[in-house]
Coordinates of C-alpha atoms in Angstrom, one line a residue:
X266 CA -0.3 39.5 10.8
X267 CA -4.2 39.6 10.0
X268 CA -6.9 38.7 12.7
X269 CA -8.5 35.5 12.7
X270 CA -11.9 37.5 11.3
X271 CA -10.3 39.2 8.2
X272 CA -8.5 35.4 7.5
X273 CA -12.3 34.2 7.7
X274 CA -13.3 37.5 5.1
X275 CA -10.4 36.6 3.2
X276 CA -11.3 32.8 2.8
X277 CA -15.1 33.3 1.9
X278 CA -14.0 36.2 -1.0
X279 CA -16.5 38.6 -1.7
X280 CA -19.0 37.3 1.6
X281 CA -19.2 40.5 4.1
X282 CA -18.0 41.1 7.7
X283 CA -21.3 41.2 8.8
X284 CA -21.8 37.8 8.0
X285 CA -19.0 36.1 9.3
X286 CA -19.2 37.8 12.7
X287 CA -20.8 34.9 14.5
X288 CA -18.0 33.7 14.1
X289 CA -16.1 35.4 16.6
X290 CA -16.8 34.0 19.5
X291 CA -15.5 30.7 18.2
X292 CA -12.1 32.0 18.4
X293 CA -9.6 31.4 21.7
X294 CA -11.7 31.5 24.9
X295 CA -15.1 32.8 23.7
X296 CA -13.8 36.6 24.4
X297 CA -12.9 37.3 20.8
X298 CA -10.6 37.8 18.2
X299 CA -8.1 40.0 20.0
X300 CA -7.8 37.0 22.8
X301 CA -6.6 34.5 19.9
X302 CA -2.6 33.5 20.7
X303 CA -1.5 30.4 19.0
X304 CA -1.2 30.6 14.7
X305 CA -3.4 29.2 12.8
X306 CA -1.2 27.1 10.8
X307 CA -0.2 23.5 10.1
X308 CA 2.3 23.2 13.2
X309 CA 5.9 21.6 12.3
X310 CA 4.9 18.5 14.5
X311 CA 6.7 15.3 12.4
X312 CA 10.3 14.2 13.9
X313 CA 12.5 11.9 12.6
X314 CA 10.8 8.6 14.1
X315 CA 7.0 10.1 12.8
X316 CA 9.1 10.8 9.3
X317 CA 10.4 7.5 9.5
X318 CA 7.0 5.8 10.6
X319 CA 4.7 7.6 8.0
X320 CA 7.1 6.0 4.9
X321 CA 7.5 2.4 6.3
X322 CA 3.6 2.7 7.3
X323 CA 2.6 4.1 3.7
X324 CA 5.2 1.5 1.7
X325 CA 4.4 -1.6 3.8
X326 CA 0.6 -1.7 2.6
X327 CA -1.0 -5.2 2.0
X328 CA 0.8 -5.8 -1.4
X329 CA 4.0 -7.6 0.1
X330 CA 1.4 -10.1 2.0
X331 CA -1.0 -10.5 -0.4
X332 CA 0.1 -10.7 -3.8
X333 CA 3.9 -10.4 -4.6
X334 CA 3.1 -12.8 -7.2
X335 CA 3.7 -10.1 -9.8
X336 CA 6.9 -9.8 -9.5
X337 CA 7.6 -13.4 -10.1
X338 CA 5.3 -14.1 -12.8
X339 CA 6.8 -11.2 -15.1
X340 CA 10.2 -12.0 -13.9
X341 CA 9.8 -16.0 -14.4
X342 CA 12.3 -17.1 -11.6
X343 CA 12.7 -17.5 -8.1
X344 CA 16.2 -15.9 -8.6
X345 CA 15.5 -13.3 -11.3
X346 CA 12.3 -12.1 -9.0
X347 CA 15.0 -11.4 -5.7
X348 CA 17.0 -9.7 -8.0
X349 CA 13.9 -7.2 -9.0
X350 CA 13.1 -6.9 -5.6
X351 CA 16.8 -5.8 -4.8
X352 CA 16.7 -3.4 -7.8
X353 CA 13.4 -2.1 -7.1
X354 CA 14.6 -1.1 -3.2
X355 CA 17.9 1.0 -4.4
X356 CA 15.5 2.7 -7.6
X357 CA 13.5 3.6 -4.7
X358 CA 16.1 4.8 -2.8
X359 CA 17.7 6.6 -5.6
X360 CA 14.1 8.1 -6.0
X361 CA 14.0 9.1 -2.7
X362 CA 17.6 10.4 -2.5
X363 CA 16.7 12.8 -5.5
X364 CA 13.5 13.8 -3.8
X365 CA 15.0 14.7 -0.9
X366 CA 17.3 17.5 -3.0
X367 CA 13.9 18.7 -4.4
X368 CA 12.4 18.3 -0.7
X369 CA 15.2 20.9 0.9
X370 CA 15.5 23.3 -2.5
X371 CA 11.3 23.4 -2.4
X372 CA 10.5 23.2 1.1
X373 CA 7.2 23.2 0.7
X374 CA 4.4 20.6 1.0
X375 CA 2.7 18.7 -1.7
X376 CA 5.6 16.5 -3.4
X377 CA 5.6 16.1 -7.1
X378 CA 2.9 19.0 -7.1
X379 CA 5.1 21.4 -5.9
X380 CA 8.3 20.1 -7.5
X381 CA 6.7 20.1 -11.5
X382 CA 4.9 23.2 -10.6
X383 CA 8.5 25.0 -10.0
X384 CA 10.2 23.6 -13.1
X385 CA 7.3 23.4 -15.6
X386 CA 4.7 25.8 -14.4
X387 CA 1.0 25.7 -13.6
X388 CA -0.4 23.6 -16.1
X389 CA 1.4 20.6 -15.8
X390 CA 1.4 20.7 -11.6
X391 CA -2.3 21.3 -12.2
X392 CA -2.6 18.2 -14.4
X393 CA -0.8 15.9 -11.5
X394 CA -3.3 17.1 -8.8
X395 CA -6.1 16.9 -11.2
X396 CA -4.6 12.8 -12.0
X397 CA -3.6 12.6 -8.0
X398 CA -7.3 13.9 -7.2
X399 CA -9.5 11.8 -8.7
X400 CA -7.4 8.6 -9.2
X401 CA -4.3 7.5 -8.3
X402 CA -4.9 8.7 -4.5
X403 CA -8.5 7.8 -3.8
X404 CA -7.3 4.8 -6.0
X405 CA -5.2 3.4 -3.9
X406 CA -7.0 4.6 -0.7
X407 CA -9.9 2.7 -1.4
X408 CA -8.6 -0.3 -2.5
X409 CA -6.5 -0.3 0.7
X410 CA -9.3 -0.2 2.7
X411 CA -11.0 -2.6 0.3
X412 CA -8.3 -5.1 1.8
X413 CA -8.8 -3.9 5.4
X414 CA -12.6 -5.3 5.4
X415 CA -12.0 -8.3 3.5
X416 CA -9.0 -9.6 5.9
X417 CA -10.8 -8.0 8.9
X418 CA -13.9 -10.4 7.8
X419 CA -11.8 -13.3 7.3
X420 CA -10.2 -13.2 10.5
X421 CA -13.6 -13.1 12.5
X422 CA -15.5 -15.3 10.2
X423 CA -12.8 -17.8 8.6
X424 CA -15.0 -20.0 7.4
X425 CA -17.9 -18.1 5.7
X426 CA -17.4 -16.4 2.0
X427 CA -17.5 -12.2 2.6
X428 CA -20.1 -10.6 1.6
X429 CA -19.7 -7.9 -1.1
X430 CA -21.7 -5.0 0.7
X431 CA -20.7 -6.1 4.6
X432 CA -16.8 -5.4 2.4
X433 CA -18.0 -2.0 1.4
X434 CA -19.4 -0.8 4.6
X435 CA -16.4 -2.1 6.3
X436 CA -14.2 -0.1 4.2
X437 CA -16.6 2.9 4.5
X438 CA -16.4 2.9 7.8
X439 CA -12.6 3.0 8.4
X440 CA -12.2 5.1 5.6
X441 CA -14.5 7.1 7.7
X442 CA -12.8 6.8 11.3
X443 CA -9.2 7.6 9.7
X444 CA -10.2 10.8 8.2
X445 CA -12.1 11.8 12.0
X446 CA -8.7 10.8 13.7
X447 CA -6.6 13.5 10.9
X448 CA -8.9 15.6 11.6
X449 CA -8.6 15.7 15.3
X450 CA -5.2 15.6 16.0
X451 CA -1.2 15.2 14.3
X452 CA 0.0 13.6 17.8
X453 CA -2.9 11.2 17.6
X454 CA -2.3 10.7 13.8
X455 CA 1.5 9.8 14.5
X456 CA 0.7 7.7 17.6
X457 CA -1.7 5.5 15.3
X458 CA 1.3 5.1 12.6
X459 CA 3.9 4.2 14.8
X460 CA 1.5 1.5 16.8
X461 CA 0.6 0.3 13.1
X462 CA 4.3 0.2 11.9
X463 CA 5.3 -1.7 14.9
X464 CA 2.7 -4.3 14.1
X465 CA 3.3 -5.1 10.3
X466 CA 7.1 -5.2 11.4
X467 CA 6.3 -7.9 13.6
X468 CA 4.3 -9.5 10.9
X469 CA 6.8 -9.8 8.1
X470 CA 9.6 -11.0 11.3
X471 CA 7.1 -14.0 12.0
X472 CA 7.3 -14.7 8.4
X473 CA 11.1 -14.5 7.7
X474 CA 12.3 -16.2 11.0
X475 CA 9.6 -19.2 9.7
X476 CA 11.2 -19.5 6.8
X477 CA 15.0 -18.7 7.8
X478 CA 13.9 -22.1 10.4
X479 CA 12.3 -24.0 7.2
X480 CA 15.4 -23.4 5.1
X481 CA 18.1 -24.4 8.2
X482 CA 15.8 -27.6 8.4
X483 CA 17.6 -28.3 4.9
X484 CA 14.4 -27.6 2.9
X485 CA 16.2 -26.1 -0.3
X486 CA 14.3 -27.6 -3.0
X487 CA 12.3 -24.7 -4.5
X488 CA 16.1 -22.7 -4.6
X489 CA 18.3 -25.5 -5.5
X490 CA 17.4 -23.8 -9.7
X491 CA 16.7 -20.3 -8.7
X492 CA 17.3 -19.1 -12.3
X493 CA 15.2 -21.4 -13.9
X494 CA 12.9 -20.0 -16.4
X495 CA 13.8 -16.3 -16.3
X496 CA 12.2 -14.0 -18.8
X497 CA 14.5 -11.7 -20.3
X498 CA 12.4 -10.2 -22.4
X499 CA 12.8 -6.4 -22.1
X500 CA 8.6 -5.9 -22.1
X501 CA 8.9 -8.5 -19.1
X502 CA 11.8 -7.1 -17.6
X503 CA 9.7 -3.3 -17.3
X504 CA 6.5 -5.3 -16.1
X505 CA 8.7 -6.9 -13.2
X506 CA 9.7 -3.7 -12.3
X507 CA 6.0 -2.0 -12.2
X508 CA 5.5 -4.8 -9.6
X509 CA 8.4 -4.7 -7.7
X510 CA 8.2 -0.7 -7.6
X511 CA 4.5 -1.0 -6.6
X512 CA 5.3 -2.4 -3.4
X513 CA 7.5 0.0 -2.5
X514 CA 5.0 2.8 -3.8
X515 CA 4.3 5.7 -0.9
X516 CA 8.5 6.5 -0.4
X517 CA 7.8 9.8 -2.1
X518 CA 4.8 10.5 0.9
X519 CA 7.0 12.5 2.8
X520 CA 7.6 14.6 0.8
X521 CA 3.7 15.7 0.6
X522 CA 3.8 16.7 4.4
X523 CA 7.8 18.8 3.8
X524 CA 6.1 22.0 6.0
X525 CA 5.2 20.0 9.0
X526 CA 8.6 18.3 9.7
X527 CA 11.0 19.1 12.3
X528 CA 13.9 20.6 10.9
X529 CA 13.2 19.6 7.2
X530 CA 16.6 19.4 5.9
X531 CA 17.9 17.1 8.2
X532 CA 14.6 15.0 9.2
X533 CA 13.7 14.6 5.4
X534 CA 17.0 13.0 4.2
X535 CA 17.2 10.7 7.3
X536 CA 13.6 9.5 7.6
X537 CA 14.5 8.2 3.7
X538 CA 18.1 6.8 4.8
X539 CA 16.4 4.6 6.9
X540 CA 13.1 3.8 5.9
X541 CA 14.1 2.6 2.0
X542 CA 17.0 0.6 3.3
X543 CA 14.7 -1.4 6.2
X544 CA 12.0 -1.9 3.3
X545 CA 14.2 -3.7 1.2
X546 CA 15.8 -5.7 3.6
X547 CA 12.5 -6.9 4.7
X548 CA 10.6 -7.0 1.5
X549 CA 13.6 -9.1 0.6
X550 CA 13.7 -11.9 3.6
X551 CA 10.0 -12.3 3.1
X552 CA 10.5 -13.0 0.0
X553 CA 13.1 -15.7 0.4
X554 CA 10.7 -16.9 3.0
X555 CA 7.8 -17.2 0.7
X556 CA 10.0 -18.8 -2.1
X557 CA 11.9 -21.3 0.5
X558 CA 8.1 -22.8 2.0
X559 CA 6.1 -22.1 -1.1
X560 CA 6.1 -23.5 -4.9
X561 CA 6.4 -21.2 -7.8
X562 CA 2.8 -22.4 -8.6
X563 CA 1.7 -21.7 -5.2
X564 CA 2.7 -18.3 -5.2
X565 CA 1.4 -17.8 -8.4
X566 CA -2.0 -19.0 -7.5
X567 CA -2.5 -17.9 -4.1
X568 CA -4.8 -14.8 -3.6
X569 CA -3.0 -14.1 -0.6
X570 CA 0.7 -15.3 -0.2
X571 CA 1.0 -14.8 3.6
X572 CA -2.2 -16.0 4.6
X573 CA -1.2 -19.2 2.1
X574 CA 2.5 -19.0 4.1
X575 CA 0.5 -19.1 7.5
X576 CA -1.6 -22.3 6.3
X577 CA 1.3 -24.1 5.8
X578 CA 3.8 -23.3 8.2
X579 CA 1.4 -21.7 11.9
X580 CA -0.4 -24.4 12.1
X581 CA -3.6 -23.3 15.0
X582 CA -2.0 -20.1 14.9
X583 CA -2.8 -19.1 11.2
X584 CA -5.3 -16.7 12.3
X585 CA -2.6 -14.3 12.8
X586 CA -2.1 -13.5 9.1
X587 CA -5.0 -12.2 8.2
X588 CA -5.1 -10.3 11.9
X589 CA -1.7 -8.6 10.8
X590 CA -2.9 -7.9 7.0
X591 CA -5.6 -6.0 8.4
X592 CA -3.5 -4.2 11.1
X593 CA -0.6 -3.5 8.0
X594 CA -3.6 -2.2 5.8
X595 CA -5.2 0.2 8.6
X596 CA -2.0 1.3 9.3
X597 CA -1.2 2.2 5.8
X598 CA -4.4 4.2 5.1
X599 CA -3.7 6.0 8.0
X600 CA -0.6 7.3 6.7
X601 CA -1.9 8.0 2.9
X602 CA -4.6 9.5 4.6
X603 CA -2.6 12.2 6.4
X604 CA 0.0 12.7 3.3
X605 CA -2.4 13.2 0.8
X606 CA -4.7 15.6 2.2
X607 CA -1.9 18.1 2.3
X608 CA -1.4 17.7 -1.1
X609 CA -5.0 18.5 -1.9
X610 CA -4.6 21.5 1.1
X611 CA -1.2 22.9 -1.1
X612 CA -3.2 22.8 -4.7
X613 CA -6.0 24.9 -3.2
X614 CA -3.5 27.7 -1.8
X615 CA -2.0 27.7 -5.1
X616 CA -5.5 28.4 -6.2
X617 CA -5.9 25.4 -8.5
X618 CA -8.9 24.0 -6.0
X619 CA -11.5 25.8 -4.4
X620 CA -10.4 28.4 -2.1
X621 CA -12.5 25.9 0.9
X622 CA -10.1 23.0 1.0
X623 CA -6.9 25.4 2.0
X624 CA -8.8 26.4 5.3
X625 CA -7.8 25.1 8.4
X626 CA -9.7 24.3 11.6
X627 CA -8.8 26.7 14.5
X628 CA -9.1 24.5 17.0
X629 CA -6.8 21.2 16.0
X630 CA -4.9 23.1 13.8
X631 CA -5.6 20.5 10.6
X632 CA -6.8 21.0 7.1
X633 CA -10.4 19.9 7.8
X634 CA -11.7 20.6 4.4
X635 CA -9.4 18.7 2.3
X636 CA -9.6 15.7 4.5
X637 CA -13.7 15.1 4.6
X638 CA -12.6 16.3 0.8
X639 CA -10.5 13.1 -0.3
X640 CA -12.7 11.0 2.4
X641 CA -15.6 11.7 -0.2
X642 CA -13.9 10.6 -3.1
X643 CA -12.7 7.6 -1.5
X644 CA -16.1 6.9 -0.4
X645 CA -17.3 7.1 -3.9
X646 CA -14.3 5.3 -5.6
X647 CA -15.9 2.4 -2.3
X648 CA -18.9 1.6 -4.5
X649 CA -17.8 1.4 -7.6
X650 CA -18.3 -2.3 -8.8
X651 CA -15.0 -1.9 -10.9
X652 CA -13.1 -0.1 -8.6
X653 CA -9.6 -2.7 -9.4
X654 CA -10.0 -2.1 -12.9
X655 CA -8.5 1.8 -12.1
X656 CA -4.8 0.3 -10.6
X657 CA -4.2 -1.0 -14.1
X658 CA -3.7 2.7 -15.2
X659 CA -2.3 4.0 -11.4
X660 CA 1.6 2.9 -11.9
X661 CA 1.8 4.4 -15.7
X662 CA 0.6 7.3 -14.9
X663 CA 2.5 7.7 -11.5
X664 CA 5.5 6.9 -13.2
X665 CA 4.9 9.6 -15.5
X666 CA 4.7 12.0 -13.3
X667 CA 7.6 10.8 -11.1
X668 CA 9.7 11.2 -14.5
X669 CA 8.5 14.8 -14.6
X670 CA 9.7 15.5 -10.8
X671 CA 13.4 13.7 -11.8
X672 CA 13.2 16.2 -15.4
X673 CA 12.5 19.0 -13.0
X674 CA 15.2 18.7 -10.9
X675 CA 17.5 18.4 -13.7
X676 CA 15.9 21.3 -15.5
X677 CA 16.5 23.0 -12.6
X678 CA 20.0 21.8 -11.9
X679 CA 20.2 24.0 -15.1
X680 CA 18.1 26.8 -14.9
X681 CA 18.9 27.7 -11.4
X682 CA 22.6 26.2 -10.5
X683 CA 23.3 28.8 -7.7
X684 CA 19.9 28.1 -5.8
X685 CA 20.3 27.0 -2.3
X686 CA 20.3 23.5 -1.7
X687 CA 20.9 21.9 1.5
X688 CA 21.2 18.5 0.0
X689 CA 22.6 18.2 -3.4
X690 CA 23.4 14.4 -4.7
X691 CA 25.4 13.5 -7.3
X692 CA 24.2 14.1 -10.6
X693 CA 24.7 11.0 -11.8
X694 CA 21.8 9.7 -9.6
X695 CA 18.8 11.9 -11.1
X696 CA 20.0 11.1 -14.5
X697 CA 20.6 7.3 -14.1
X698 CA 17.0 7.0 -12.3
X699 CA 15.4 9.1 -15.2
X700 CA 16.7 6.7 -17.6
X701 CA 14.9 3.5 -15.9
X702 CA 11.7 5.6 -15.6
X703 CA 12.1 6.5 -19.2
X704 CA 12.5 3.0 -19.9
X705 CA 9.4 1.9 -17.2
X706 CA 7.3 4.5 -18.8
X707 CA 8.0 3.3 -22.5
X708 CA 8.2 0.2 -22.3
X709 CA 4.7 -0.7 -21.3
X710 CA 3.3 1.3 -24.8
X711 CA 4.4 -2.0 -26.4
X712 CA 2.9 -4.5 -24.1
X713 CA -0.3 -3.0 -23.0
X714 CA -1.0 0.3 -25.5
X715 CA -4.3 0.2 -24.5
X716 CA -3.9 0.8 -21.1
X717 CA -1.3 3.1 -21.7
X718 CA -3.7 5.2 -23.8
X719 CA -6.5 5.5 -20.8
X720 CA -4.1 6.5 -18.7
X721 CA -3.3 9.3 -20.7
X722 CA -6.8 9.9 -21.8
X723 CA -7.5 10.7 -18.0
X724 CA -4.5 13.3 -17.6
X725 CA -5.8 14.8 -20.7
X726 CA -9.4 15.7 -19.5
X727 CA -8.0 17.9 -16.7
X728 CA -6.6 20.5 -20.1
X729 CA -10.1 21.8 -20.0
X730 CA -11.1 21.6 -16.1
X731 CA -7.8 24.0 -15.7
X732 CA -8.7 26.1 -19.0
X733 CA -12.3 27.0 -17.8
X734 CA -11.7 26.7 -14.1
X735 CA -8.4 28.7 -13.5
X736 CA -6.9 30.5 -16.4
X737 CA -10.1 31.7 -17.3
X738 CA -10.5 35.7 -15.8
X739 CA -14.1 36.7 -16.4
X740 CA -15.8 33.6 -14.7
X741 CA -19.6 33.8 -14.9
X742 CA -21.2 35.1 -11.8
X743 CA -23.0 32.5 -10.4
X744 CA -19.4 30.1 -10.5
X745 CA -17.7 32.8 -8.2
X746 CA -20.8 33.0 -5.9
X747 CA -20.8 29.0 -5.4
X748 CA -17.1 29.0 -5.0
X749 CA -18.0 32.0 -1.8
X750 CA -21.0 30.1 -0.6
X751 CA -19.1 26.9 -0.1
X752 CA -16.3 28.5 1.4
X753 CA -18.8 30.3 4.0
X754 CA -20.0 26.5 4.9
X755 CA -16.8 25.5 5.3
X756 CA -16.1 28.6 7.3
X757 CA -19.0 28.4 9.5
X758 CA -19.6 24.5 9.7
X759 CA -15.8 23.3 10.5
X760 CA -14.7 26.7 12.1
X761 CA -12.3 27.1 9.7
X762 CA -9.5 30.1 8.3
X763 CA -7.0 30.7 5.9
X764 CA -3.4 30.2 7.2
X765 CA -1.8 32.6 9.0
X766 CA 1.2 33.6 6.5
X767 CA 4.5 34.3 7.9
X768 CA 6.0 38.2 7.7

């Protein structure tokens, strides 16, 4: 096993000995290399309540209080919509299911990364990070905190309009004090998630026992036609689906962190044998409690649903919506927070980042680098006036690369049928739930092309980031020596080293 000092060598590439021995004394007790005991590796911390806590924390975001609207106004009726939000729980949990074979077969971190990279090869994994990198995960991190400020605001200042930069720094600044709390500590991370979990739990039972009590009252009215005005259009149908699979986006999360759970092949597969089912039994209820005290109209023309919900039916006590928005919202940018950066962390081992986001702090043990990494992105995505306009493009391409993950497995299924899988499902599962994302992918060419084609614009512009930056073998000079120099700064700054490999 190397020392802690040749990691460091190792991690800044062609920098000398001599300059990385300041470095040390950093190690263990201040007495040296040689007194260093514990690994320096990403510690298999996660059991099955954290694996179950980080997927109903990342799923349960602010979409299912704020605007399930989507849903319902692609589906057209109250009856067709809690059919999509049925179907949209077991395609999850199909998802999920199939995941969990590719979890146990691949155990290593990183998700749909590691997973196309095994069945397709290099370019096309590079091509989801490259998408993951710059979009869909800063995307959706930023937006969430987005939602954060502006609930946070609005439950200390109810009556006054939020201000557009007070929004921003808000977000900024939890954006800021979830990436310090990742970088400090797993335990602390988990801790967070399951306080977080507990709360938005709470939330959505307030919600459903209110409107299990409204309907007992014998208020049926806005379910006595529950099929009126479906849309059965097959365009409308997809579009439903994009919704109701939005809200249940992040079931795939645990996957990203396969390397730190607690006996993998069991913990995975049960974390999602819970979570999926609990998420659709809730997303459901609060659902039929939103339809049972709220008009189709009202739904559809409510910014927020719950907060619109607590309006009608808490009376004094409506404060607590927006409270609980901002608690579920916190809660889940913890948890994309943690997933994600090991995504980032897995790309740069592979070498298809720079070498300084796969080092890892000697001292909490956590990938340092490729946490302050995505916390920049997200930082940038913060102040971006059009910032919203991005999630248009987020669920196409995510469900183009969840389509690739479910090829891979059954490309694999065929090119490797005697390699060891702990959990194998029924192959009738990956190849029914490739069919509806065939169909979710496809369909949306017809109905909105031109969002279609920006979302494939922006895979394409990583073909020539991976062309220059990776296959390329005689790199100018002064590219390698950046790559070193910001690797020693990593080094030196966040006491950072490779990961200790195992013999």
């Amino acid at each position: 096993m190397p020392s802690t000092t040749s990691r460091i060598i190792m991690a800044v590439g062609g920098a000398s000995a001599s300059e990385c021995q300041p470095l040390q004394a950093a190690n263990g007790n201040g007495h040296g290399p040689q007194q260093q005991q514990q690994e320096v590796k990403l510690r298999k911390e996660l059991g099955l309540f954290d694996g179950v806590a980080i997927i109903v924390g990342v799923i349960i975001g602010a979409g299912i209080f704020v605007s399930p609207k989507g849903v319902l106004e692609h589906a057209g009726s109250v009856g067709l919509a809690l059919i999509v939000w049925v179907l949209s729980g077991l395609l999850s949990l199909v998802g999920a299911l199939c995941y969990a074979e590719l979890g146990t077969m691949i155990p290593k971190s990183g998700g749909d990364y590691a997973y196309i990279g095994e069945a397709f090869g290099p370019l096309p994994a590079f091509l989801y990070l490259w998408v993951a990198l710059f979009v869909i995960i800063p995307t959706g991190n930023a937006i969430t905190a987005l939602t954060f400020a502006q609930y946070l605001i609005q439950m200390v200042l109810p009556n006054c309009e939020p201000n557009v930069s007070l929004i921003r720094l808000i977000a900024a600044l939890v954006t800021c004090l979830l990436t310090a709390i990742n970088c400090r500590n797993v335990k602390l991370v988990t801790k967070v998630q399951d306080v977080f979990v507990g709360a938005k739990i709470l939330a959505l039972g307030i919600i459903i026992v209110a409107g299990l009590v409204f309907l007992c009252q014998g208020n049926l009215q806005n379910l006595s036609q529950p099929m009126e005005g479906s849309s059965l259009e097959p365009a409308s149908i997809a579009l439903s689906f994009y919704s109701g699979l939005f809200s249940y986006a992040g079931w795939n999360y645990l996957n990203f962190v396969t390397e730190e759970l607690q006996n993998p092949y069991k913990t995975l597969p049960r974390a999602i044998a819970i979570s999926l089912p609990l998420c659709t039994i809730v997303y459901v209820l609060t659902n039929v409690a939103y339809f049972a005290v709220l008009t189709r109209n009202e739904i559809l023309s409510s910014e927020a649903v719950a907060v619109t919900f607590g309006d009608r039916m808490l009376g004094s006590l409506t404060w607590v919506m927006p409270f609980f928005v901002a608690c579920s919202t916190f809660g889940a940018l913890n948890g994309a927070i943690f997933a994600s950066a090991r995504l980032f962390f897995v790309g740069a081992r592979q070498g298809h980042l720079p070498a300084a986001i796969a080092l890892i702090n000697i001292d909490c043990l956590t990938p340092i680098p490729s946490l302050l990494f995505l916390c920049l992105i997200t930082l940038v995505l913060l102040f971006i006036d059009d910032v919203y306009v991005l999630i248009n493009y987020l669920t196409f391409v995510e469900s183009l690369f969840i389509t690739m993950s479910i090829l891979g497995l059954l490309w694999l299924r065929y090119k490797q049928p005697d390699a060891h899988r702990p959990i194998k499902v029924n192959i009738m599962l990956p190849i029914m739930f490739f069919i509806v994302c065939i169909f979710l992918v496809t369909m949306p060419v017809y109905k909105k092309p031109g969002e279609v084609g920006v979302g494939l614009l922006i895979i394409a512009t990583g073909i020539p980031v991976y062309l220059i930056c990776i296959r390329w073998k005689n790199k100018p000079k002064w590219m390698i020596n950046a790559s070193d120099r910001l690797n020693l700064l990593c080094v030196k700054v966040f006491k950072c080293v490779l990961e200790e490999k195992e013999d």
